[in-house]
Amino acid sequence: MLTKRNFMKSALALPIGCALAEYSGRSASARGLVKITAVKAMAVREGGAGGARTIIKIETDAGIDGYGPAAASGPLARAVISEFMSEQGSAEGLGLIGKDPLAIEVHHHNMFYAWAQRYRQTRILSGIDIALWDLAGKILNAPVSKLLGGNFREEIELYSHCGHDGNFWDKNQWRDRAQELMAQPAGFRAFKVDLNDALGVIARQYVPALGPRDIARVARCYDLARESFGPDIDIDVHGHNELDVASAIQVAEAVKHIKPMFFEDPIDPHYSESWIALRRATTTPILTGEDVELVEGAAPFIENMAVDFLQPDLVQSGGITGVKKIADFAIAYRFPICLHNVSGLLLNLASQQFAAAVHNCDRIECARGSDKSDWATGNVPVIKNGRMKVADLPGIGFLPNNDYLKAHRVEGEPWWS
């Protein structure tokens, strides 16, 4: 007799390909053996008094839980879960409670597409999708990279960030800044240098058309960066979508001689012919994508070769399922992607698994300090020589330190409500 206990035992004993085939072949009898019983959210502080991040948790009647990151406050995430996931909300048969956790494609469709009039809360629903993949890996005793088809690589190339303190037009300060960054134990070999620091303005705010003095300041900043880093460190000219097209072209031309890795997010993030105009006007590689949602948002950038690289974010672009669709669409055009990743431990773990298994995604963003976290009892990312080792634990490999998480909840957050 096939019971929940012996189904789980047999699935855990099988290699992933066999386990998936076995599950598929026995779907009629296995259906209902493992069911989702709850979807929860909790905001926890990261790094002592640092910023808060929200964790999604999916529980099952088999006692196995899946975890994913969400880009929202705890109360907002719980409100969306109540509305989207339960029959008491607007789910009308589309929710997760009582459903098979391995039907990930069905759940992704129901969350993002099935009710077109319902507003997508992408940065929360994506976290639920990631938690479903984590849960599937634990049920089938395999890392997510194996569920996605296997590993193309065992280490992931990383690019990190330059800080924002000090003077960005002073040669001595740039020398000290570069030496400090290159001396870090993680050994990062690529850094984002923010355009707002080069301009001396506040990040993420619209910048009017740049004049000659502005361009001269930008050129000096990145000239000093290249001089200080030397030829073996890659530089990302990092914008926040604040420029107009003419100014973006001037910046791209002003920095092209330092051979930047990317010119990131120079203009408005939504697709328009402005992106094509920019790319045709310069040989500096153009990158965008962290605000692109799902494959339909990414498709025009790829079809029109409007940028050189696309950088989706697993939390902001549709979860593992949604971004895998973007990557699959892109590879038909021999188009490279990389992953935006600044959202803490869980997103690091999920991004690592994704990039290992996706041929045209060979690098991810990674904040300095990502190899340390009190959130987990183990499997914190291992980073050496600017590369992250791919873990082989089931799911995304999150091992929650529940004592720490409970003690560092954001004020007023219930324990897994």
Short mmCIF file of C-alpha atoms in Angstrom, two decimals:
data_model
loop_
_atom_site.label_atom_id
_atom_site.label_comp_id
_atom_site.label_asym_id
_atom_site.label_seq_id
_atom_site.Cartn_x
_atom_site.Cartn_y
_atom_site.Cartn_z
CA MET A 1 0.00 0.00 0.00
CA LEU A 2 1.33 3.42 -0.97
CA THR A 3 1.28 5.68 2.07
CA LYS A 4 2.68 9.13 2.68
CA ARG A 5 5.47 7.62 4.77
CA ASN A 6 6.68 5.00 2.28
CA PHE A 7 6.23 7.36 -0.71
CA MET A 8 8.52 9.88 1.00
CA LYS A 9 10.99 7.15 1.95
CA SER A 10 11.19 5.80 -1.60
CA ALA A 11 11.48 9.24 -3.19
CA LEU A 12 14.30 10.25 -0.84
CA ALA A 13 16.24 7.11 -1.76
CA LEU A 14 16.17 7.72 -5.51
CA PRO A 15 18.51 9.79 -7.71
CA ILE A 16 16.74 12.96 -8.82
CA GLY A 17 16.03 11.87 -12.39
CA CYS A 18 14.56 8.60 -11.15
CA ALA A 19 12.73 10.33 -8.34
CA LEU A 20 11.04 12.73 -10.75
CA ALA A 21 10.17 9.94 -13.13
CA GLU A 22 8.90 7.81 -10.27
CA TYR A 23 6.76 10.66 -9.00
CA SER A 24 5.41 11.31 -12.49
CA GLY A 25 4.73 7.65 -13.14
CA ARG A 26 2.86 7.23 -9.85
CA SER A 27 1.12 10.60 -9.94
CA ALA A 28 -2.37 9.17 -9.71
CA SER A 29 -1.67 7.17 -6.55
CA ALA A 30 0.81 9.68 -5.09
CA ARG A 31 -1.44 12.68 -5.54
CA GLY A 32 -2.60 13.95 -2.18
CA LEU A 33 0.08 12.16 -0.15
CA VAL A 34 1.90 15.44 0.46
CA LYS A 35 -0.23 18.55 0.69
CA ILE A 36 0.44 22.17 1.47
CA THR A 37 -1.10 23.12 4.80
CA ALA A 38 0.04 26.73 5.24
CA VAL A 39 1.87 29.64 3.61
CA LYS A 40 3.42 32.05 6.10
CA ALA A 41 5.63 35.14 6.20
CA MET A 42 7.86 36.72 8.82
CA ALA A 43 10.20 39.72 8.73
CA VAL A 44 13.57 39.31 10.45
CA ARG A 45 16.42 41.73 10.96
CA GLU A 46 19.65 40.83 9.22
CA GLY A 47 23.01 41.81 10.66
CA GLY A 48 22.10 43.03 14.13
CA ALA A 49 20.47 46.43 13.77
CA GLY A 50 20.60 46.21 9.99
CA GLY A 51 17.75 46.10 7.53
CA ALA A 52 14.87 43.67 7.68
CA ARG A 53 14.09 40.91 5.20
CA THR A 54 10.95 38.82 4.89
CA ILE A 55 10.97 35.03 4.69
CA ILE A 56 8.20 32.99 3.08
CA LYS A 57 7.57 29.58 4.62
CA ILE A 58 5.41 26.85 3.06
CA GLU A 59 4.37 24.04 5.40
CA THR A 60 3.11 20.57 4.47
CA ASP A 61 1.34 17.72 6.21
CA ALA A 62 4.52 15.66 5.75
CA GLY A 63 6.38 17.93 8.18
CA ILE A 64 8.64 19.32 5.44
CA ASP A 65 8.92 23.09 4.96
CA GLY A 66 10.08 25.23 2.04
CA TYR A 67 11.56 28.72 2.33
CA GLY A 68 11.95 31.68 0.00
CA PRO A 69 12.75 35.41 0.16
CA ALA A 70 10.18 38.16 -0.41
CA ALA A 71 10.76 41.86 -1.09
CA ALA A 72 8.01 43.24 1.14
CA SER A 73 7.28 43.96 4.78
CA GLY A 74 5.93 41.15 6.93
CA PRO A 75 2.42 42.63 7.20
CA LEU A 76 2.20 43.21 3.43
CA ALA A 77 3.41 39.70 2.64
CA ARG A 78 0.88 38.18 5.03
CA ALA A 79 -1.91 40.28 3.55
CA VAL A 80 -1.05 39.11 0.04
CA ILE A 81 -0.85 35.49 1.21
CA SER A 82 -4.27 35.82 2.83
CA GLU A 83 -5.72 37.31 -0.36
CA PHE A 84 -3.98 35.09 -2.92
CA MET A 85 -3.43 31.78 -1.19
CA SER A 86 -6.58 31.04 0.82
CA GLU A 87 -10.10 30.32 -0.28
CA GLN A 88 -11.22 33.01 2.18
CA GLY A 89 -9.50 35.56 -0.05
CA SER A 90 -9.85 36.01 -3.80
CA ALA A 91 -8.13 32.74 -4.72
CA GLU A 92 -11.31 30.99 -5.95
CA GLY A 93 -9.59 27.65 -6.43
CA LEU A 94 -6.20 29.14 -7.35
CA GLY A 95 -4.65 29.05 -3.86
CA LEU A 96 -2.07 26.61 -2.52
CA ILE A 97 -3.68 25.22 0.60
CA GLY A 98 -4.45 21.51 0.22
CA LYS A 99 -2.55 21.33 -3.09
CA ASP A 100 0.33 19.16 -4.33
CA PRO A 101 3.55 21.11 -3.68
CA LEU A 102 5.30 19.52 -6.67
CA ALA A 103 2.85 21.02 -9.18
CA ILE A 104 5.07 24.10 -9.40
CA GLU A 105 4.24 25.03 -12.99
CA VAL A 106 0.53 24.92 -12.21
CA HIS A 107 0.99 27.06 -9.11
CA HIS A 108 3.11 29.58 -11.02
CA HIS A 109 0.45 29.88 -13.68
CA ASN A 110 -2.27 30.33 -11.08
CA MET A 111 -0.31 32.98 -9.18
CA PHE A 112 0.83 35.04 -12.15
CA TYR A 113 -1.55 34.41 -15.05
CA ALA A 114 -4.80 32.64 -14.24
CA TRP A 115 -6.70 35.72 -13.10
CA ALA A 116 -5.60 38.49 -15.40
CA GLN A 117 -7.64 41.20 -13.67
CA ARG A 118 -5.95 40.56 -10.33
CA TYR A 119 -2.92 42.75 -9.66
CA ARG A 120 0.33 40.76 -9.49
CA GLN A 121 2.24 41.15 -6.24
CA THR A 122 5.35 39.88 -8.01
CA ARG A 123 7.89 40.45 -5.24
CA ILE A 124 5.88 38.31 -2.84
CA LEU A 125 4.56 35.69 -5.25
CA SER A 126 8.10 35.15 -6.53
CA GLY A 127 9.17 34.29 -2.99
CA ILE A 128 6.38 31.72 -2.81
CA ASP A 129 7.60 30.19 -6.07
CA ILE A 130 11.16 29.95 -4.68
CA ALA A 131 9.80 28.33 -1.52
CA LEU A 132 7.97 25.76 -3.67
CA TRP A 133 11.24 24.83 -5.40
CA ASP A 134 12.96 24.57 -2.03
CA LEU A 135 10.16 22.32 -0.82
CA ALA A 136 10.32 20.16 -3.97
CA GLY A 137 14.04 19.65 -3.47
CA LYS A 138 13.49 18.53 0.09
CA ILE A 139 10.68 16.15 -0.88
CA LEU A 140 12.82 14.60 -3.62
CA ASN A 141 16.14 14.88 -1.71
CA ALA A 142 17.92 16.91 -4.38
CA PRO A 143 19.26 20.45 -4.78
CA VAL A 144 17.21 22.78 -6.94
CA SER A 145 19.99 22.82 -9.55
CA LYS A 146 19.36 19.12 -10.17
CA LEU A 147 15.60 19.67 -10.42
CA LEU A 148 16.34 22.29 -13.08
CA GLY A 149 18.27 19.75 -15.13
CA GLY A 150 21.76 19.47 -13.62
CA ASN A 151 24.85 21.58 -13.07
CA PHE A 152 26.70 23.31 -15.89
CA ARG A 153 29.11 24.67 -13.28
CA GLU A 154 30.14 24.00 -9.68
CA GLU A 155 31.24 27.58 -8.94
CA ILE A 156 29.52 30.82 -9.87
CA GLU A 157 31.43 33.94 -10.93
CA LEU A 158 30.44 36.95 -8.80
CA TYR A 159 30.42 40.72 -9.08
CA SER A 160 30.13 42.86 -5.97
CA HIS A 161 29.92 46.51 -4.89
CA CYS A 162 32.11 49.48 -4.16
CA GLY A 163 31.11 51.48 -1.08
CA HIS A 164 29.80 55.04 -1.17
CA ASP A 165 31.97 56.86 1.36
CA GLY A 166 34.57 59.46 0.53
CA ASN A 167 35.58 61.52 -2.47
CA PHE A 168 35.24 59.86 -5.86
CA TRP A 169 37.47 62.33 -7.72
CA ASP A 170 40.50 62.07 -5.42
CA LYS A 171 43.35 59.86 -6.57
CA ASN A 172 44.60 58.94 -3.09
CA GLN A 173 41.15 58.01 -1.83
CA TRP A 174 40.57 55.85 -4.89
CA ARG A 175 43.88 54.07 -4.33
CA ASP A 176 42.95 53.28 -0.72
CA ARG A 177 39.40 52.29 -1.67
CA ALA A 178 40.55 49.88 -4.37
CA GLN A 179 43.21 48.30 -2.16
CA GLU A 180 40.66 47.68 0.59
CA LEU A 181 38.20 46.08 -1.82
CA MET A 182 40.80 43.86 -3.49
CA ALA A 183 42.20 42.72 -0.12
CA GLN A 184 38.93 41.17 1.07
CA PRO A 185 39.07 37.41 1.76
CA ALA A 186 36.24 36.68 -0.70
CA GLY A 187 38.54 37.75 -3.53
CA PHE A 188 35.93 39.55 -5.64
CA ARG A 189 37.25 40.43 -9.09
CA ALA A 190 34.45 42.74 -10.25
CA PHE A 191 32.81 45.73 -8.56
CA LYS A 192 29.90 48.05 -9.22
CA VAL A 193 30.87 51.72 -8.99
CA ASP A 194 27.73 53.82 -8.70
CA LEU A 195 27.13 56.57 -11.22
CA ASN A 196 25.47 58.75 -8.56
CA ASP A 197 28.77 58.72 -6.61
CA ALA A 198 30.61 59.77 -9.76
CA LEU A 199 28.13 62.64 -10.19
CA GLY A 200 27.87 63.54 -6.50
CA VAL A 201 24.07 63.18 -6.40
CA ILE A 202 21.54 61.07 -4.47
CA ALA A 203 20.96 57.60 -5.90
CA ARG A 204 17.74 56.60 -7.64
CA GLN A 205 16.57 60.13 -8.33
CA TYR A 206 15.99 61.48 -11.80
CA VAL A 207 19.01 63.37 -13.07
CA PRO A 208 18.39 66.10 -15.67
CA ALA A 209 20.43 66.20 -18.86
CA LEU A 210 24.12 66.10 -18.05
CA GLY A 211 26.41 68.90 -19.15
CA PRO A 212 30.15 68.92 -19.97
CA ARG A 213 31.21 69.42 -16.33
CA ASP A 214 29.08 66.47 -15.24
CA ILE A 215 30.58 64.24 -17.90
CA ALA A 216 34.07 65.37 -16.88
CA ARG A 217 33.37 64.36 -13.27
CA VAL A 218 32.09 60.96 -14.43
CA ALA A 219 35.14 60.44 -16.63
CA ARG A 220 37.56 61.35 -13.82
CA CYS A 221 35.85 59.00 -11.35
CA TYR A 222 36.01 55.98 -13.64
CA ASP A 223 39.51 56.84 -14.90
CA LEU A 224 40.71 56.79 -11.29
CA ALA A 225 38.81 53.57 -10.63
CA ARG A 226 40.52 51.83 -13.55
CA GLU A 227 43.93 53.22 -12.58
CA SER A 228 43.47 52.09 -8.97
CA PHE A 229 42.01 48.64 -9.67
CA GLY A 230 44.35 47.88 -12.54
CA PRO A 231 43.46 45.85 -15.63
CA ASP A 232 42.48 42.60 -13.87
CA ILE A 233 39.42 43.87 -11.98
CA ASP A 234 36.15 44.37 -13.86
CA ILE A 235 34.14 47.56 -13.32
CA ASP A 236 30.38 47.94 -13.62
CA VAL A 237 29.24 51.52 -14.28
CA HIS A 238 26.17 51.24 -12.08
CA GLY A 239 23.19 53.50 -12.76
CA HIS A 240 19.70 53.47 -11.28
CA ASN A 241 17.68 54.31 -14.42
CA GLU A 242 18.06 58.03 -13.78
CA LEU A 243 19.43 59.36 -17.09
CA ASP A 244 17.87 60.57 -20.30
CA VAL A 245 19.06 58.93 -23.52
CA ALA A 246 21.42 61.69 -24.64
CA SER A 247 23.13 61.77 -21.25
CA ALA A 248 23.39 57.98 -21.14
CA ILE A 249 25.13 58.02 -24.53
CA GLN A 250 27.60 60.63 -23.27
CA VAL A 251 28.36 58.58 -20.16
CA ALA A 252 28.79 55.39 -22.20
CA GLU A 253 31.28 57.13 -24.48
CA ALA A 254 33.11 58.79 -21.57
CA VAL A 255 33.82 55.43 -19.90
CA LYS A 256 34.28 53.08 -22.84
CA HIS A 257 38.09 53.38 -22.82
CA ILE A 258 38.26 51.78 -19.34
CA LYS A 259 36.46 48.76 -20.87
CA PRO A 260 33.70 48.40 -18.28
CA MET A 261 32.06 45.03 -17.77
CA PHE A 262 28.63 46.70 -18.02
CA PHE A 263 26.89 50.05 -18.07
CA GLU A 264 23.99 49.04 -15.85
CA ASP A 265 20.47 50.54 -15.75
CA PRO A 266 21.26 53.86 -17.45
CA ILE A 267 17.71 54.84 -18.52
CA ASP A 268 14.06 54.19 -17.64
CA PRO A 269 13.68 50.46 -16.93
CA HIS A 270 10.65 49.87 -19.14
CA TYR A 271 11.29 48.76 -22.69
CA SER A 272 11.23 51.45 -25.37
CA GLU A 273 13.17 52.30 -28.50
CA SER A 274 15.37 54.47 -26.29
CA TRP A 275 17.25 51.30 -25.34
CA ILE A 276 17.90 50.51 -28.99
CA ALA A 277 19.09 54.06 -29.63
CA LEU A 278 21.52 53.81 -26.72
CA ARG A 279 22.93 50.45 -27.72
CA ARG A 280 23.45 51.53 -31.32
CA ALA A 281 25.28 54.67 -30.21
CA THR A 282 28.02 52.96 -28.18
CA THR A 283 30.18 49.86 -27.94
CA THR A 284 30.03 49.96 -24.12
CA PRO A 285 28.08 46.84 -23.02
CA ILE A 286 24.59 47.74 -21.74
CA LEU A 287 22.81 45.79 -19.01
CA THR A 288 19.38 46.04 -17.40
CA GLY A 289 16.63 43.77 -16.09
CA GLU A 290 16.23 43.82 -12.30
CA ASP A 291 12.81 45.47 -12.70
CA VAL A 292 11.69 43.29 -15.61
CA GLU A 293 8.77 41.01 -14.72
CA LEU A 294 8.30 37.61 -16.35
CA VAL A 295 9.21 36.57 -19.86
CA GLU A 296 6.83 39.01 -21.54
CA GLY A 297 8.67 41.88 -19.87
CA ALA A 298 12.05 40.54 -20.94
CA ALA A 299 11.15 39.48 -24.47
CA PRO A 300 11.35 42.86 -26.26
CA PHE A 301 14.83 43.55 -24.83
CA ILE A 302 15.98 40.18 -26.17
CA GLU A 303 14.14 40.12 -29.50
CA ASN A 304 15.33 43.61 -30.41
CA MET A 305 18.87 43.13 -29.05
CA ALA A 306 18.26 46.33 -27.09
CA VAL A 307 20.88 45.49 -24.45
CA ASP A 308 23.95 43.27 -24.28
CA PHE A 309 23.05 41.50 -21.04
CA LEU A 310 19.81 40.98 -19.14
CA GLN A 311 19.91 40.90 -15.33
CA PRO A 312 16.63 39.60 -13.87
CA ASP A 313 16.13 39.07 -10.15
CA LEU A 314 14.53 35.86 -8.85
CA VAL A 315 12.42 37.84 -6.36
CA GLN A 316 11.51 40.72 -8.65
CA SER A 317 11.08 38.93 -11.98
CA GLY A 318 8.85 35.92 -11.28
CA GLY A 319 10.68 33.46 -9.07
CA ILE A 320 12.77 30.52 -10.23
CA THR A 321 10.00 29.41 -12.61
CA GLY A 322 9.55 32.84 -14.18
CA VAL A 323 13.25 33.60 -14.58
CA LYS A 324 13.92 30.14 -16.02
CA LYS A 325 11.39 31.00 -18.75
CA ILE A 326 13.33 34.23 -19.39
CA ALA A 327 16.60 32.31 -19.62
CA ASP A 328 15.11 29.70 -21.95
CA PHE A 329 13.74 32.42 -24.22
CA ALA A 330 17.09 34.23 -24.17
CA ILE A 331 19.17 31.20 -25.07
CA ALA A 332 17.30 30.85 -28.35
CA TYR A 333 18.95 34.18 -29.27
CA ARG A 334 22.34 33.17 -27.78
CA PHE A 335 21.68 35.94 -25.28
CA PRO A 336 23.46 36.01 -21.88
CA ILE A 337 21.78 36.70 -18.57
CA CYS A 338 23.09 37.19 -15.06
CA LEU A 339 21.23 37.58 -11.78
CA HIS A 340 20.58 40.71 -9.77
CA ASN A 341 21.01 39.62 -6.16
CA VAL A 342 21.08 41.98 -3.17
CA SER A 343 18.41 40.42 -0.95
CA GLY A 344 20.26 38.39 1.65
CA LEU A 345 20.99 34.76 2.44
CA LEU A 346 17.95 33.07 0.91
CA LEU A 347 18.29 34.87 -2.41
CA ASN A 348 22.01 34.05 -2.48
CA LEU A 349 21.21 30.37 -2.01
CA ALA A 350 18.44 30.38 -4.63
CA SER A 351 20.49 32.39 -7.16
CA GLN A 352 23.44 30.06 -6.73
CA GLN A 353 21.28 27.01 -7.51
CA PHE A 354 19.70 28.71 -10.52
CA ALA A 355 22.97 29.89 -12.06
CA ALA A 356 24.54 26.45 -11.63
CA ALA A 357 21.84 24.86 -13.79
CA VAL A 358 21.24 27.51 -16.47
CA HIS A 359 23.70 27.49 -19.37
CA ASN A 360 23.45 31.17 -20.28
CA CYS A 361 23.63 32.43 -16.66
CA ASP A 362 27.25 32.12 -15.56
CA ARG A 363 27.47 34.95 -13.02
CA ILE A 364 25.49 36.61 -10.26
CA GLU A 365 25.67 39.77 -8.22
CA CYS A 366 26.73 39.26 -4.61
CA ALA A 367 27.00 41.74 -1.75
CA ARG A 368 30.15 41.84 0.33
CA GLY A 369 29.66 39.88 3.54
CA SER A 370 27.37 37.29 1.94
CA ASP A 371 29.59 34.51 3.25
CA LYS A 372 28.46 35.30 6.79
CA SER A 373 24.94 34.98 8.23
CA ASP A 374 23.44 34.21 11.63
CA TRP A 375 20.16 33.18 9.98
CA ALA A 376 21.42 29.65 9.29
CA THR A 377 23.00 26.84 11.28
CA GLY A 378 25.10 25.91 8.24
CA ASN A 379 25.47 26.13 4.45
CA VAL A 380 26.25 29.83 4.40
CA PRO A 381 27.71 30.59 0.93
CA VAL A 382 31.37 29.69 0.47
CA ILE A 383 33.10 32.43 -1.55
CA LYS A 384 36.74 32.26 -2.65
CA ASN A 385 38.59 33.96 -5.50
CA GLY A 386 35.42 35.81 -6.44
CA ARG A 387 33.42 32.62 -6.96
CA MET A 388 30.60 31.02 -4.96
CA LYS A 389 30.68 27.27 -4.47
CA VAL A 390 27.45 25.51 -5.44
CA ALA A 391 26.00 23.58 -2.50
CA ASP A 392 24.47 20.12 -2.90
CA LEU A 393 21.94 20.13 -0.04
CA PRO A 394 18.26 19.47 -0.85
CA GLY A 395 16.24 22.43 -2.10
CA ILE A 396 18.04 25.77 -1.92
CA GLY A 397 19.90 24.48 1.13
CA PHE A 398 18.57 26.86 3.78
CA LEU A 399 19.15 25.52 7.31
CA PRO A 400 17.22 27.96 9.51
CA ASN A 401 18.63 29.01 12.86
CA ASN A 402 15.23 29.26 14.50
CA ASP A 403 16.57 30.57 17.81
CA TYR A 404 18.23 33.49 16.03
CA LEU A 405 15.27 34.15 13.73
CA LYS A 406 12.85 34.18 16.66
CA ALA A 407 15.05 36.54 18.68
CA HIS A 408 15.59 38.96 15.77
CA ARG A 409 12.08 39.36 14.42
CA VAL A 410 11.10 42.86 13.44
CA GLU A 411 9.19 44.48 16.29
CA GLY A 412 5.57 43.31 16.29
CA GLU A 413 6.19 40.34 13.96
CA PRO A 414 4.43 37.14 15.10
CA TRP A 415 6.36 33.88 15.09
CA TRP A 416 5.38 32.28 11.77
CA SER A 417 1.88 33.66 11.62
#
